[in-house]
PDB file of C-alpha atoms in Angstrom:
ATOM      1  CA  ASN A   1      70.327 -59.024 -25.817  1.00 59.00           C
ATOM      2  CA  ALA A   2      68.205 -55.767 -24.953  1.00 73.00           C
ATOM      3  CA  GLY A   3      65.071 -56.658 -26.881  1.00 94.00           C
ATOM      4  CA  VAL A   4      62.684 -53.634 -27.147  1.00 97.00           C
ATOM      5  CA  THR A   5      64.095 -50.425 -25.391  1.00 97.00           C
ATOM      6  CA  GLN A   6      61.983 -47.467 -24.644  1.00 97.00           C
ATOM      7  CA  THR A   7      63.196 -44.138 -23.621  1.00 97.00           C
ATOM      8  CA  PRO A   8      62.448 -42.227 -21.479  1.00 97.00           C
ATOM      9  CA  LYS A   9      60.983 -44.326 -18.643  1.00 96.00           C
ATOM     10  CA  PHE A  10      59.243 -41.470 -16.926  1.00 96.00           C
ATOM     11  CA  GLN A  11      58.264 -37.945 -18.138  1.00 96.00           C
ATOM     12  CA  VAL A  12      56.168 -35.055 -16.784  1.00 97.00           C
ATOM     13  CA  LEU A  13      54.941 -32.467 -19.263  1.00 96.00           C
ATOM     14  CA  LYS A  14      52.865 -29.329 -19.109  1.00 97.00           C
ATOM     15  CA  THR A  15      49.743 -29.061 -21.309  1.00 97.00           C
ATOM     16  CA  GLY A  16      50.663 -27.848 -24.717  1.00 97.00           C
ATOM     17  CA  GLN A  17      54.293 -29.142 -24.750  1.00 97.00           C
ATOM     18  CA  SER A  18      55.541 -31.538 -27.240  1.00 96.00           C
ATOM     19  CA  MET A  19      57.743 -34.574 -26.906  1.00 96.00           C
ATOM     20  CA  THR A  20      58.848 -37.642 -28.709  1.00 97.00           C
ATOM     21  CA  LEU A  21      58.879 -41.197 -27.196  1.00 98.00           C
ATOM     22  CA  GLN A  22      61.625 -43.362 -28.655  1.00 97.00           C
ATOM     23  CA  CYS A  23      61.702 -47.066 -29.206  1.00 98.00           C
ATOM     24  CA  ALA A  24      64.341 -49.330 -30.599  1.00 97.00           C
ATOM     25  CA  GLN A  25      64.478 -53.000 -31.092  1.00 97.00           C
ATOM     26  CA  ASP A  26      67.551 -55.126 -31.679  1.00 96.00           C
ATOM     27  CA  MET A  27      65.746 -58.400 -33.000  1.00 95.00           C
ATOM     28  CA  ASN A  28      65.429 -57.467 -36.741  1.00 95.00           C
ATOM     29  CA  HIS A  29      61.733 -57.512 -36.445  1.00 95.00           C
ATOM     30  CA  ASN A  30      59.742 -56.118 -39.317  1.00 94.00           C
ATOM     31  CA  SER A  31      56.668 -54.887 -37.439  1.00 95.00           C
ATOM     32  CA  MET A  32      56.586 -52.325 -34.680  1.00 96.00           C
ATOM     33  CA  TYR A  33      53.705 -51.027 -32.542  1.00 97.00           C
ATOM     34  CA  TRP A  34      52.785 -48.249 -30.093  1.00 98.00           C
ATOM     35  CA  TYR A  35      49.997 -48.886 -27.350  1.00 98.00           C
ATOM     36  CA  ARG A  36      48.660 -46.988 -24.441  1.00 97.00           C
ATOM     37  CA  GLN A  37      47.474 -48.402 -21.237  1.00 97.00           C
ATOM     38  CA  ASP A  38      45.024 -46.511 -18.975  1.00 94.00           C
ATOM     39  CA  PRO A  39      44.145 -47.597 -15.471  1.00 86.00           C
ATOM     40  CA  GLY A  40      41.983 -50.680 -15.208  1.00 80.00           C
ATOM     41  CA  MET A  41      42.164 -51.344 -18.963  1.00 80.00           C
ATOM     42  CA  GLY A  42      43.921 -53.237 -21.417  1.00 86.00           C
ATOM     43  CA  LEU A  43      46.444 -51.998 -23.930  1.00 94.00           C
ATOM     44  CA  ARG A  44      44.961 -50.039 -26.987  1.00 95.00           C
ATOM     45  CA  LEU A  45      46.756 -49.679 -30.265  1.00 95.00           C
ATOM     46  CA  ILE A  46      47.896 -46.187 -31.297  1.00 97.00           C
ATOM     47  CA  TYR A  47      49.847 -46.770 -34.476  1.00 97.00           C
ATOM     48  CA  TYR A  48      51.777 -49.524 -36.021  1.00 95.00           C
ATOM     49  CA  SER A  49      54.268 -50.086 -38.770  1.00 96.00           C
ATOM     50  CA  ALA A  50      54.335 -53.384 -40.736  1.00 92.00           C
ATOM     51  CA  SER A  51      57.651 -52.504 -42.324  1.00 91.00           C
ATOM     52  CA  GLU A  52      60.173 -49.824 -42.710  1.00 90.00           C
ATOM     53  CA  GLY A  53      58.693 -46.825 -44.549  1.00 88.00           C
ATOM     54  CA  THR A  54      54.978 -47.661 -43.655  1.00 93.00           C
ATOM     55  CA  THR A  55      52.716 -46.765 -40.917  1.00 95.00           C
ATOM     56  CA  ASP A  56      49.064 -47.192 -40.226  1.00 94.00           C
ATOM     57  CA  LYS A  57      46.622 -45.927 -37.602  1.00 95.00           C
ATOM     58  CA  GLY A  58      45.259 -48.191 -34.730  1.00 93.00           C
ATOM     59  CA  GLU A  59      42.388 -47.680 -32.432  1.00 92.00           C
ATOM     60  CA  VAL A  60      43.364 -44.359 -30.761  1.00 95.00           C
ATOM     61  CA  PRO A  61      45.566 -42.423 -33.177  1.00 97.00           C
ATOM     62  CA  ASN A  62      44.297 -38.783 -32.566  1.00 96.00           C
ATOM     63  CA  GLY A  63      46.843 -36.382 -31.076  1.00 96.00           C
ATOM     64  CA  TYR A  64      49.749 -38.554 -32.110  1.00 97.00           C
ATOM     65  CA  ASN A  65      52.274 -38.944 -34.929  1.00 97.00           C
ATOM     66  CA  VAL A  66      54.762 -41.650 -35.603  1.00 97.00           C
ATOM     67  CA  SER A  67      57.929 -42.096 -37.561  1.00 96.00           C
ATOM     68  CA  ARG A  68      59.607 -45.414 -38.560  1.00 96.00           C
ATOM     69  CA  LEU A  69      63.036 -43.916 -38.773  1.00 86.00           C
ATOM     70  CA  ASN A  70      64.653 -47.332 -39.926  1.00 94.00           C
ATOM     71  CA  LYS A  71      64.120 -50.981 -39.251  1.00 95.00           C
ATOM     72  CA  ARG A  72      65.252 -50.698 -35.668  1.00 96.00           C
ATOM     73  CA  GLU A  73      63.450 -47.485 -34.559  1.00 97.00           C
ATOM     74  CA  PHE A  74      59.756 -46.305 -34.182  1.00 97.00           C
ATOM     75  CA  SER A  75      59.033 -43.015 -32.508  1.00 97.00           C
ATOM     76  CA  LEU A  76      55.821 -41.621 -31.224  1.00 98.00           C
ATOM     77  CA  ARG A  77      55.390 -37.842 -31.015  1.00 98.00           C
ATOM     78  CA  LEU A  78      52.835 -35.733 -28.965  1.00 97.00           C
ATOM     79  CA  GLU A  79      52.777 -32.375 -30.765  1.00 93.00           C
ATOM     80  CA  SER A  80      50.626 -30.565 -28.039  1.00 96.00           C
ATOM     81  CA  ALA A  81      50.143 -32.778 -25.038  1.00 96.00           C
ATOM     82  CA  ALA A  82      46.812 -32.842 -23.313  1.00 97.00           C
ATOM     83  CA  PRO A  83      45.929 -34.260 -19.847  1.00 96.00           C
ATOM     84  CA  SER A  84      43.969 -36.990 -21.701  1.00 96.00           C
ATOM     85  CA  GLN A  85      47.184 -38.293 -22.896  1.00 97.00           C
ATOM     86  CA  THR A  86      48.457 -39.138 -19.385  1.00 97.00           C
ATOM     87  CA  SER A  87      49.002 -42.795 -19.724  1.00 97.00           C
ATOM     88  CA  VAL A  88      51.636 -45.636 -19.827  1.00 97.00           C
ATOM     89  CA  TYR A  89      52.914 -46.031 -23.367  1.00 98.00           C
ATOM     90  CA  PHE A  90      54.332 -49.389 -24.569  1.00 98.00           C
ATOM     91  CA  CYS A  91      56.271 -50.115 -27.773  1.00 98.00           C
ATOM     92  CA  ALA A  92      56.282 -53.677 -29.325  1.00 96.00           C
ATOM     93  CA  SER A  93      57.876 -55.449 -32.109  1.00 96.00           C
ATOM     94  CA  ARG A  94      57.658 -58.920 -33.835  1.00 94.00           C
ATOM     95  CA  PHE A  95      58.101 -60.913 -36.974  1.00 91.00           C
ATOM     96  CA  LEU A  96      54.790 -61.623 -38.799  1.00 83.00           C
ATOM     97  CA  ASN A  97      52.871 -64.439 -37.275  1.00 83.00           C
ATOM     98  CA  GLN A  98      55.049 -64.532 -34.228  1.00 88.00           C
ATOM     99  CA  PRO A  99      54.494 -63.202 -30.708  1.00 90.00           C
ATOM    100  CA  GLN A 100      54.859 -59.517 -29.969  1.00 92.00           C
ATOM    101  CA  HIS A 101      57.582 -58.495 -27.655  1.00 94.00           C
ATOM    102  CA  PHE A 102      57.067 -55.430 -25.454  1.00 95.00           C
ATOM    103  CA  GLY A 103      59.296 -52.906 -23.960  1.00 96.00           C
ATOM    104  CA  ASP A 104      59.124 -51.760 -20.211  1.00 96.00           C
ATOM    105  CA  GLY A 105      56.949 -48.879 -20.915  1.00 96.00           C
ATOM    106  CA  THR A 106      57.097 -44.933 -20.507  1.00 97.00           C
ATOM    107  CA  ARG A 107      55.006 -43.440 -17.807  1.00 96.00           C
ATOM    108  CA  LEU A 108      53.738 -40.016 -18.957  1.00 97.00           C
ATOM    109  CA  SER A 109      52.053 -37.351 -16.800  1.00 97.00           C
ATOM    110  CA  ILE A 110      50.587 -34.396 -18.304  1.00 97.00           C
ATOM    111  CA  LEU A 111      49.740 -31.593 -15.998  1.00 96.00           C
TER     112      LEU A 111
ATOM    113  CA  GLY B   1      35.420 -54.599 -33.910  1.00 88.00           C
ATOM    114  CA  ILE B   2      36.279 -57.895 -32.129  1.00 92.00           C
ATOM    115  CA  GLN B   3      35.283 -58.142 -28.517  1.00 94.00           C
ATOM    116  CA  VAL B   4      37.540 -59.854 -25.974  1.00 96.00           C
ATOM    117  CA  GLU B   5      36.067 -60.810 -22.641  1.00 96.00           C
ATOM    118  CA  GLN B   6      38.135 -62.108 -19.737  1.00 97.00           C
ATOM    119  CA  SER B   7      36.862 -63.783 -16.552  1.00 93.00           C
ATOM    120  CA  PRO B   8      36.933 -63.480 -13.745  1.00 93.00           C
ATOM    121  CA  PRO B   9      37.916 -59.832 -13.395  1.00 91.00           C
ATOM    122  CA  ASP B  10      39.549 -60.423  -9.953  1.00 94.00           C
ATOM    123  CA  LEU B  11      40.856 -63.412  -8.203  1.00 95.00           C
ATOM    124  CA  ILE B  12      42.347 -64.022  -4.776  1.00 96.00           C
ATOM    125  CA  LEU B  13      44.052 -67.276  -4.020  1.00 95.00           C
ATOM    126  CA  GLN B  14      46.015 -68.741  -1.204  1.00 97.00           C
ATOM    127  CA  GLU B  15      49.582 -70.032  -2.256  1.00 97.00           C
ATOM    128  CA  GLY B  16      49.429 -73.469  -3.567  1.00 97.00           C
ATOM    129  CA  ALA B  17      45.957 -73.222  -5.204  1.00 97.00           C
ATOM    130  CA  ASN B  18      45.006 -73.820  -8.755  1.00 97.00           C
ATOM    131  CA  SER B  19      43.208 -71.261 -10.968  1.00 95.00           C
ATOM    132  CA  THR B  20      41.622 -71.106 -14.474  1.00 97.00           C
ATOM    133  CA  LEU B  21      41.515 -67.818 -16.510  1.00 97.00           C
ATOM    134  CA  ARG B  22      39.143 -67.600 -19.447  1.00 97.00           C
ATOM    135  CA  CYS B  23      39.260 -65.454 -22.537  1.00 98.00           C
ATOM    136  CA  ASN B  24      36.396 -65.398 -24.923  1.00 98.00           C
ATOM    137  CA  PHE B  25      36.407 -63.514 -28.186  1.00 97.00           C
ATOM    138  CA  SER B  26      33.713 -62.667 -30.615  1.00 96.00           C
ATOM    139  CA  ASP B  27      35.123 -63.523 -34.063  1.00 94.00           C
ATOM    140  CA  SER B  28      37.805 -65.614 -35.710  1.00 92.00           C
ATOM    141  CA  VAL B  29      41.413 -64.821 -34.793  1.00 93.00           C
ATOM    142  CA  ASN B  30      44.783 -65.586 -36.352  1.00 91.00           C
ATOM    143  CA  ASN B  31      46.619 -65.517 -33.230  1.00 92.00           C
ATOM    144  CA  LEU B  32      46.256 -65.206 -29.472  1.00 95.00           C
ATOM    145  CA  GLN B  33      48.591 -64.368 -26.802  1.00 96.00           C
ATOM    146  CA  TRP B  34      48.541 -64.469 -23.021  1.00 97.00           C
ATOM    147  CA  PHE B  35      50.642 -61.868 -21.004  1.00 96.00           C
ATOM    148  CA  HIS B  36      51.457 -61.331 -17.352  1.00 96.00           C
ATOM    149  CA  GLN B  37      51.910 -57.936 -16.246  1.00 95.00           C
ATOM    150  CA  ASN B  38      53.981 -57.930 -13.131  1.00 92.00           C
ATOM    151  CA  PRO B  39      53.671 -55.281 -10.244  1.00 89.00           C
ATOM    152  CA  TRP B  40      56.447 -53.273 -11.765  1.00 90.00           C
ATOM    153  CA  GLY B  41      54.387 -52.988 -15.072  1.00 91.00           C
ATOM    154  CA  GLN B  42      56.353 -55.148 -17.289  1.00 93.00           C
ATOM    155  CA  LEU B  43      54.535 -57.208 -19.769  1.00 93.00           C
ATOM    156  CA  ILE B  44      55.756 -60.726 -19.925  1.00 93.00           C
ATOM    157  CA  ASN B  45      54.793 -63.187 -22.828  1.00 93.00           C
ATOM    158  CA  LEU B  46      53.425 -66.309 -21.548  1.00 96.00           C
ATOM    159  CA  PHE B  47      51.903 -68.036 -24.443  1.00 96.00           C
ATOM    160  CA  TYR B  48      51.389 -67.560 -28.128  1.00 95.00           C
ATOM    161  CA  ILE B  49      48.657 -69.863 -28.821  1.00 95.00           C
ATOM    162  CA  PRO B  50      46.418 -69.569 -31.755  1.00 92.00           C
ATOM    163  CA  SER B  51      45.121 -73.065 -31.334  1.00 94.00           C
ATOM    164  CA  GLY B  52      45.833 -76.221 -29.280  1.00 96.00           C
ATOM    165  CA  THR B  53      47.478 -76.692 -25.876  1.00 97.00           C
ATOM    166  CA  LYS B  54      50.969 -75.639 -24.538  1.00 97.00           C
ATOM    167  CA  GLN B  55      52.627 -75.979 -21.273  1.00 97.00           C
ATOM    168  CA  ASN B  56      55.378 -74.079 -19.616  1.00 96.00           C
ATOM    169  CA  GLY B  57      56.192 -75.348 -15.930  1.00 97.00           C
ATOM    170  CA  ARG B  58      53.123 -74.642 -13.770  1.00 97.00           C
ATOM    171  CA  LEU B  59      51.314 -72.773 -16.429  1.00 97.00           C
ATOM    172  CA  SER B  60      49.428 -74.178 -19.563  1.00 98.00           C
ATOM    173  CA  ALA B  61      47.034 -72.766 -22.000  1.00 98.00           C
ATOM    174  CA  THR B  62      44.483 -74.117 -24.373  1.00 98.00           C
ATOM    175  CA  THR B  63      42.834 -72.344 -27.285  1.00 97.00           C
ATOM    176  CA  VAL B  64      39.707 -73.684 -29.026  1.00 97.00           C
ATOM    177  CA  ALA B  65      39.579 -71.421 -31.971  1.00 93.00           C
ATOM    178  CA  THR B  66      36.359 -72.920 -33.467  1.00 94.00           C
ATOM    179  CA  GLU B  67      34.433 -72.180 -30.201  1.00 96.00           C
ATOM    180  CA  ARG B  68      36.365 -68.747 -29.711  1.00 97.00           C
ATOM    181  CA  TYR B  69      37.789 -69.272 -26.270  1.00 98.00           C
ATOM    182  CA  SER B  70      41.116 -69.618 -24.565  1.00 98.00           C
ATOM    183  CA  LEU B  71      41.908 -70.943 -21.030  1.00 98.00           C
ATOM    184  CA  LEU B  72      45.072 -70.245 -18.834  1.00 98.00           C
ATOM    185  CA  TYR B  73      45.776 -72.635 -16.105  1.00 97.00           C
ATOM    186  CA  ILE B  74      47.971 -71.758 -13.311  1.00 97.00           C
ATOM    187  CA  SER B  75      48.829 -74.809 -10.832  1.00 97.00           C
ATOM    188  CA  SER B  76      50.348 -74.696  -7.439  1.00 97.00           C
ATOM    189  CA  SER B  77      50.108 -70.778  -7.440  1.00 97.00           C
ATOM    190  CA  GLN B  78      52.929 -68.627  -5.935  1.00 97.00           C
ATOM    191  CA  THR B  79      52.978 -65.142  -4.663  1.00 95.00           C
ATOM    192  CA  THR B  80      55.066 -64.207  -7.757  1.00 95.00           C
ATOM    193  CA  ASP B  81      52.136 -65.086  -9.908  1.00 96.00           C
ATOM    194  CA  SER B  82      50.359 -62.046  -8.574  1.00 95.00           C
ATOM    195  CA  GLY B  83      49.686 -59.347 -11.247  1.00 95.00           C
ATOM    196  CA  VAL B  84      47.270 -58.799 -14.037  1.00 96.00           C
ATOM    197  CA  TYR B  85      46.819 -61.311 -16.799  1.00 97.00           C
ATOM    198  CA  PHE B  86      45.835 -60.163 -20.286  1.00 96.00           C
ATOM    199  CA  CYS B  87      44.476 -62.120 -23.246  1.00 97.00           C
ATOM    200  CA  ALA B  88      45.102 -60.491 -26.589  1.00 96.00           C
ATOM    201  CA  VAL B  89      43.853 -61.598 -30.035  1.00 95.00           C
ATOM    202  CA  GLU B  90      44.763 -60.754 -33.597  1.00 92.00           C
ATOM    203  CA  PRO B  91      41.654 -60.795 -35.708  1.00 91.00           C
ATOM    204  CA  GLY B  92      41.685 -62.568 -38.912  1.00 84.00           C
ATOM    205  CA  GLY B  93      43.056 -60.238 -41.852  1.00 76.00           C
ATOM    206  CA  SER B  94      44.645 -57.859 -39.285  1.00 80.00           C
ATOM    207  CA  GLU B  95      48.159 -57.517 -37.873  1.00 80.00           C
ATOM    208  CA  LYS B  96      46.844 -55.609 -34.785  1.00 87.00           C
ATOM    209  CA  LEU B  97      46.435 -57.188 -31.258  1.00 90.00           C
ATOM    210  CA  VAL B  98      43.203 -56.262 -29.278  1.00 93.00           C
ATOM    211  CA  PHE B  99      43.426 -56.625 -25.740  1.00 94.00           C
ATOM    212  CA  GLY B 100      41.020 -57.824 -23.073  1.00 95.00           C
ATOM    213  CA  LYS B 101      40.550 -55.644 -19.938  1.00 94.00           C
ATOM    214  CA  GLY B 102      42.713 -58.055 -17.826  1.00 94.00           C
ATOM    215  CA  MET B 103      42.260 -60.143 -14.792  1.00 95.00           C
ATOM    216  CA  LYS B 104      43.851 -59.246 -11.599  1.00 95.00           C
ATOM    217  CA  LEU B 105      45.305 -62.078  -9.513  1.00 96.00           C
ATOM    218  CA  THR B 106      46.326 -61.894  -5.943  1.00 96.00           C
ATOM    219  CA  VAL B 107      48.136 -64.787  -4.463  1.00 96.00           C
ATOM    220  CA  ASN B 108      48.620 -64.695  -0.637  1.00 96.00           C
ATOM    221  CA  PRO B 109      51.229 -66.436   1.275  1.00 95.00           C
TER     222      PRO B 109
END
């Protein structure tokens, strides 16, 4: 049982490059989330998807786009990466009114 | 928006000691979770506890929703308990988790 799987685990980009972070869950959860964690801080919500075909903004959505490809997969795209987007990105999923389960994170550095 | 305050921000213990971590929140919540982030960065679910008391081995948690706080107790601490502990709340009417800034625990042998 893999739970929540994020790819890649590490990535280095140059300013202005684009990339997509992938997330997949095998628990048949309805809701999926993307967070970022900056040093010394808790996680902040970027976007979430309450169900397949729906997405909504979180606390820090600027500079990101998301796609809920199907029930299993929720991707996060950086169209033009900026150094301020250097962070650790976490994906999570859950059933409504149940605990969120997190992936192991993607460490992204933008030079 | 809702504010989540964790205390203390840092704690250093000797192995075998007990500790209490506190989480205060500024508004009513549907749900509350405690997480442990280990030194490898993984977030481990400890408790899902919107109200009441739960226990899991050496760890227990209590949430008093009417007074807007939760406590995490760690008894007989071990070096493997080291890491950062986060409290996260789900405000009423929202599906979104709001995290506190975390509490760094160091347990020395």
